[in-house]
């Protein structure tokens, strides 16, 4: 795959953040609590700052939407969406299933996504029209075509309870062949590489899934809200599949 300047710089930014994150992961890190009661660490803050520095040096006119730093240069045609550590709670407890999420949005369309999970050595990336790659090797979603033979991964169960979707989720889980509560970005790694078939989340922010929107699509899958409506910057739920079973899954939440 020939890399655009956007992707090359994005990967440079990710490598810089990986170094910071793993330095703290293998040592001690203090934890603060944000206004929404979610945790944040110095690793989150330093990683997001490093990513922004690399990107803004190369693309000074681009905007940013970062989990820790908010929005800058909103009028720009291009916006970089950053989640420095997706799975901070895992990171804090030394569970290696966490990763940095970086996406590039042009207008309202996600045109690039990078998801790096440095503790397990997985770097997944995609650009619109060029396919999805794991550690440099092209990846595709699975070809499972029925719920009965599909594996599903789901995020926090309590999030579905808060939106009144536990009955729908339960019925869906019972209709699938294998169920695993994994959460965070690792689910999308599994999906884009054909290792699982369905991902559902009951509470997300755009920076949680922006990279996955491009990566999953370029691997041959589909991403939407739980009820099948398109993902936007305001979306609060997510359904991602190999494409073959997408409509069958979304019907449970309509």
Short mmCIF file of C-alpha atoms in Angstrom, two decimals:
data_model
loop_
_atom_site.label_atom_id
_atom_site.label_comp_id
_atom_site.label_asym_id
_atom_site.label_seq_id
_atom_site.Cartn_x
_atom_site.Cartn_y
_atom_site.Cartn_z
CA UNK A 1 0.00 0.00 0.00
CA UNK A 2 1.32 3.44 -0.95
CA UNK A 3 0.89 5.75 2.01
CA UNK A 4 -0.37 9.30 1.63
CA UNK A 5 1.34 12.13 3.49
CA UNK A 6 -1.67 12.13 5.84
CA UNK A 7 -1.16 8.49 6.78
CA UNK A 8 2.61 8.72 7.07
CA UNK A 9 2.43 11.65 9.46
CA UNK A 10 -0.39 9.97 11.39
CA UNK A 11 1.80 6.90 11.88
CA UNK A 12 4.70 9.10 12.99
CA UNK A 13 2.39 10.68 15.58
CA UNK A 14 1.23 7.27 16.76
CA UNK A 15 4.80 6.04 17.20
CA UNK A 16 5.52 9.09 19.37
CA UNK A 17 2.47 8.43 21.52
CA UNK A 18 3.25 4.70 21.80
CA UNK A 19 6.61 5.50 23.39
CA UNK A 20 5.01 7.76 25.97
CA UNK A 21 2.18 5.39 26.79
CA UNK A 22 4.38 2.33 27.22
CA UNK A 23 6.80 4.27 29.45
CA UNK A 24 3.97 4.86 31.90
CA UNK A 25 2.35 1.46 31.39
CA UNK A 26 5.47 -0.33 32.60
CA UNK A 27 5.87 2.01 35.59
CA UNK A 28 3.65 3.86 38.03
CA UNK A 29 1.07 6.38 36.91
CA UNK A 30 -1.18 8.66 38.96
CA UNK A 31 -4.88 8.80 38.14
CA UNK A 32 -7.22 11.79 38.19
CA UNK A 33 -11.01 11.81 37.84
CA UNK A 34 -12.61 14.05 35.22
CA UNK A 35 -15.92 15.88 35.57
CA UNK A 36 -17.76 12.99 33.94
CA UNK A 37 -16.21 10.65 36.55
CA UNK A 38 -14.02 8.88 33.98
CA UNK A 39 -10.32 8.44 34.78
CA UNK A 40 -7.45 10.25 33.10
CA UNK A 41 -3.71 9.86 33.54
CA UNK A 42 -0.60 11.85 32.67
CA UNK A 43 -0.08 9.28 29.89
CA UNK A 44 -3.38 10.32 28.27
CA UNK A 45 -2.44 13.99 28.41
CA UNK A 46 1.15 13.64 27.22
CA UNK A 47 0.21 11.24 24.42
CA UNK A 48 -2.48 13.55 23.06
CA UNK A 49 -0.09 16.50 23.24
CA UNK A 50 2.60 14.57 21.36
CA UNK A 51 0.15 13.55 18.64
CA UNK A 52 -1.06 17.11 18.20
CA UNK A 53 2.50 18.43 18.02
CA UNK A 54 3.48 16.03 15.21
CA UNK A 55 0.29 16.65 13.25
CA UNK A 56 0.17 20.41 13.65
CA UNK A 57 3.83 20.69 12.61
CA UNK A 58 2.96 18.97 9.32
CA UNK A 59 -0.55 20.38 8.84
CA UNK A 60 -0.79 23.74 10.63
CA UNK A 61 -4.19 24.56 9.12
CA UNK A 62 -5.90 21.37 10.35
CA UNK A 63 -8.29 21.27 13.29
CA UNK A 64 -8.45 18.92 16.26
CA UNK A 65 -11.09 17.14 18.30
CA UNK A 66 -9.34 15.53 21.24
CA UNK A 67 -10.80 13.70 24.21
CA UNK A 68 -8.56 15.58 26.62
CA UNK A 69 -8.08 18.93 24.87
CA UNK A 70 -11.40 19.53 23.12
CA UNK A 71 -11.89 21.27 19.78
CA UNK A 72 -9.58 23.70 17.99
CA UNK A 73 -9.74 25.35 14.55
CA UNK A 74 -13.31 24.21 13.95
CA UNK A 75 -13.55 25.99 10.60
CA UNK A 76 -10.87 23.79 9.01
CA UNK A 77 -11.86 21.39 6.24
CA UNK A 78 -9.76 18.71 7.94
CA UNK A 79 -10.12 17.65 11.59
CA UNK A 80 -7.98 15.12 13.45
CA UNK A 81 -9.94 13.15 16.04
CA UNK A 82 -7.84 11.81 18.93
CA UNK A 83 -8.47 9.39 21.77
CA UNK A 84 -5.01 9.02 23.31
CA UNK A 85 -5.89 5.95 25.38
CA UNK A 86 -9.10 4.14 24.58
CA UNK A 87 -9.43 1.80 27.53
CA UNK A 88 -7.84 3.95 30.24
CA UNK A 89 -9.31 1.72 32.95
CA UNK A 90 -7.56 -1.27 31.39
CA UNK A 91 -4.34 0.75 31.14
CA UNK A 92 -4.51 1.70 34.82
CA UNK A 93 -4.98 -1.94 35.88
CA UNK A 94 -2.21 -3.21 33.58
CA UNK A 95 -4.63 -5.02 31.27
CA UNK A 96 -3.01 -4.76 27.81
CA UNK A 97 -6.28 -4.20 25.91
CA UNK A 98 -6.06 -0.45 25.34
CA UNK A 99 -5.08 1.63 22.35
CA UNK A 100 -4.64 5.03 20.75
CA UNK A 101 -7.34 6.05 18.27
CA UNK A 102 -6.57 8.61 15.56
CA UNK A 103 -8.82 9.57 12.67
CA UNK A 104 -8.87 12.25 9.98
CA UNK A 105 -12.22 13.74 9.02
CA UNK A 106 -12.70 15.75 5.84
CA UNK A 107 -15.95 17.66 6.13
CA UNK A 108 -18.22 15.02 7.62
CA UNK A 109 -16.42 11.97 6.23
CA UNK A 110 -13.79 9.91 8.03
CA UNK A 111 -11.05 9.36 5.45
CA UNK A 112 -8.30 7.82 7.60
CA UNK A 113 -8.11 5.75 10.77
CA UNK A 114 -5.28 4.42 12.90
CA UNK A 115 -5.64 2.20 15.97
CA UNK A 116 -2.49 1.29 17.85
CA UNK A 117 -2.46 -1.24 20.70
CA UNK A 118 1.21 -1.07 21.75
CA UNK A 119 1.01 -3.51 24.67
CA UNK A 120 0.02 -6.34 22.29
CA UNK A 121 1.86 -5.13 19.20
CA UNK A 122 -1.12 -4.45 16.92
CA UNK A 123 -1.11 -1.44 14.59
CA UNK A 124 -4.25 -1.27 12.46
CA UNK A 125 -4.74 1.46 9.89
CA UNK A 126 -6.76 2.37 6.81
CA UNK A 127 -7.34 5.13 4.30
CA UNK A 128 -10.53 5.56 2.31
CA UNK A 129 -10.31 3.48 -0.86
CA UNK A 130 -7.07 1.70 0.05
CA UNK A 131 -8.08 -1.17 2.34
CA UNK A 132 -7.27 -1.95 5.98
CA UNK A 133 -3.92 -3.21 7.24
CA UNK A 134 -2.70 -4.87 10.43
CA UNK A 135 1.06 -4.47 10.93
CA UNK A 136 1.41 -3.92 7.19
CA UNK A 137 -0.67 -6.90 6.07
CA UNK A 138 -4.01 -6.37 4.34
CA UNK A 139 -6.99 -7.49 6.41
CA UNK A 140 -10.63 -8.30 5.69
CA UNK A 141 -13.72 -8.96 7.76
CA UNK A 142 -15.16 -12.46 8.09
CA UNK A 143 -17.68 -14.03 5.74
CA UNK A 144 -20.10 -15.26 8.43
CA UNK A 145 -23.58 -14.76 7.05
CA UNK A 146 -25.96 -15.77 9.86
CA UNK A 147 -26.36 -14.73 13.47
CA UNK A 148 -26.34 -18.37 14.54
CA UNK A 149 -22.74 -18.82 13.38
CA UNK A 150 -21.52 -15.35 14.37
CA UNK A 151 -19.41 -14.21 17.31
CA UNK A 152 -20.45 -10.99 19.01
CA UNK A 153 -18.42 -8.66 21.24
CA UNK A 154 -20.11 -6.04 23.39
CA UNK A 155 -19.12 -3.10 25.56
CA UNK A 156 -20.20 -2.30 29.14
CA UNK A 157 -23.49 -4.01 30.01
CA UNK A 158 -24.56 -1.12 32.27
CA UNK A 159 -24.46 1.24 29.28
CA UNK A 160 -27.20 -0.76 27.59
CA UNK A 161 -29.22 -0.63 30.81
CA UNK A 162 -28.99 3.17 30.88
CA UNK A 163 -30.53 3.43 27.41
CA UNK A 164 -33.19 0.78 28.08
CA UNK A 165 -31.64 -1.68 25.63
CA UNK A 166 -30.89 -4.66 27.90
CA UNK A 167 -33.84 -6.73 26.57
CA UNK A 168 -32.72 -6.06 22.98
CA UNK A 169 -29.11 -6.89 23.80
CA UNK A 170 -30.09 -10.07 25.64
CA UNK A 171 -32.21 -11.30 22.75
CA UNK A 172 -29.40 -10.50 20.33
CA UNK A 173 -26.79 -12.33 22.41
CA UNK A 174 -29.00 -15.39 22.64
CA UNK A 175 -29.37 -15.37 18.85
CA UNK A 176 -25.63 -15.55 18.19
CA UNK A 177 -23.24 -18.45 18.29
CA UNK A 178 -20.62 -16.98 20.65
CA UNK A 179 -20.65 -13.98 22.98
CA UNK A 180 -17.78 -12.10 24.64
CA UNK A 181 -17.81 -8.89 26.69
CA UNK A 182 -14.49 -7.34 25.70
CA UNK A 183 -15.03 -3.62 25.21
CA UNK A 184 -12.96 -0.75 23.83
CA UNK A 185 -10.86 -0.72 20.67
CA UNK A 186 -9.80 -4.37 20.76
CA UNK A 187 -13.28 -5.39 19.58
CA UNK A 188 -12.78 -3.42 16.38
CA UNK A 189 -9.37 -4.99 15.83
CA UNK A 190 -11.03 -8.40 16.08
CA UNK A 191 -13.80 -7.37 13.69
CA UNK A 192 -11.62 -5.76 11.00
CA UNK A 193 -9.32 -8.78 10.94
CA UNK A 194 -12.07 -11.41 10.72
CA UNK A 195 -11.67 -12.71 14.26
CA UNK A 196 -15.16 -11.66 15.36
CA UNK A 197 -18.28 -10.74 13.40
CA UNK A 198 -20.35 -8.23 15.42
CA UNK A 199 -19.55 -5.37 17.82
CA UNK A 200 -22.17 -3.44 19.81
CA UNK A 201 -21.69 -0.56 22.23
CA UNK A 202 -24.35 1.29 24.22
CA UNK A 203 -22.32 4.39 25.10
CA UNK A 204 -19.61 5.98 22.96
CA UNK A 205 -18.18 9.34 21.99
CA UNK A 206 -17.06 10.09 18.46
CA UNK A 207 -13.36 9.83 19.32
CA UNK A 208 -13.97 6.27 20.58
CA UNK A 209 -15.03 5.00 17.16
CA UNK A 210 -13.93 7.50 14.49
CA UNK A 211 -10.86 5.46 13.53
CA UNK A 212 -12.92 2.26 13.48
CA UNK A 213 -15.46 3.83 11.11
CA UNK A 214 -12.79 4.00 8.40
CA UNK A 215 -10.91 0.84 9.34
CA UNK A 216 -13.96 -1.44 9.46
CA UNK A 217 -15.38 -0.02 6.22
CA UNK A 218 -12.07 -0.49 4.41
CA UNK A 219 -11.91 -4.08 5.71
CA UNK A 220 -15.30 -4.71 4.08
CA UNK A 221 -17.59 -4.19 7.05
CA UNK A 222 -20.22 -1.68 8.13
CA UNK A 223 -20.53 0.78 11.02
CA UNK A 224 -23.67 2.58 12.19
CA UNK A 225 -25.58 3.44 15.33
CA UNK A 226 -27.34 0.52 17.01
CA UNK A 227 -30.56 1.14 15.07
CA UNK A 228 -28.74 1.28 11.74
CA UNK A 229 -28.68 5.05 11.30
CA UNK A 230 -25.41 6.63 10.09
CA UNK A 231 -22.66 7.52 12.55
CA UNK A 232 -22.12 11.26 13.12
CA UNK A 233 -20.01 13.30 15.52
CA UNK A 234 -23.01 13.27 17.86
CA UNK A 235 -23.55 9.50 17.90
CA UNK A 236 -23.86 7.82 21.30
CA UNK A 237 -24.12 4.15 20.28
CA UNK A 238 -22.33 1.93 17.80
CA UNK A 239 -22.97 -1.20 15.78
CA UNK A 240 -20.14 -2.59 13.65
CA UNK A 241 -20.31 -5.84 11.71
CA UNK A 242 -18.79 -7.76 8.82
CA UNK A 243 -21.64 -6.33 6.73
CA UNK A 244 -23.36 -9.64 6.06
CA UNK A 245 -25.34 -9.64 9.33
CA UNK A 246 -25.63 -5.89 9.88
CA UNK A 247 -29.32 -5.50 9.10
CA UNK A 248 -30.17 -8.63 11.11
CA UNK A 249 -28.47 -7.10 14.16
CA UNK A 250 -29.87 -3.58 13.83
CA UNK A 251 -33.46 -4.92 13.84
CA UNK A 252 -33.02 -5.83 17.51
CA UNK A 253 -32.63 -2.13 18.39
CA UNK A 254 -35.30 -0.54 16.21
#
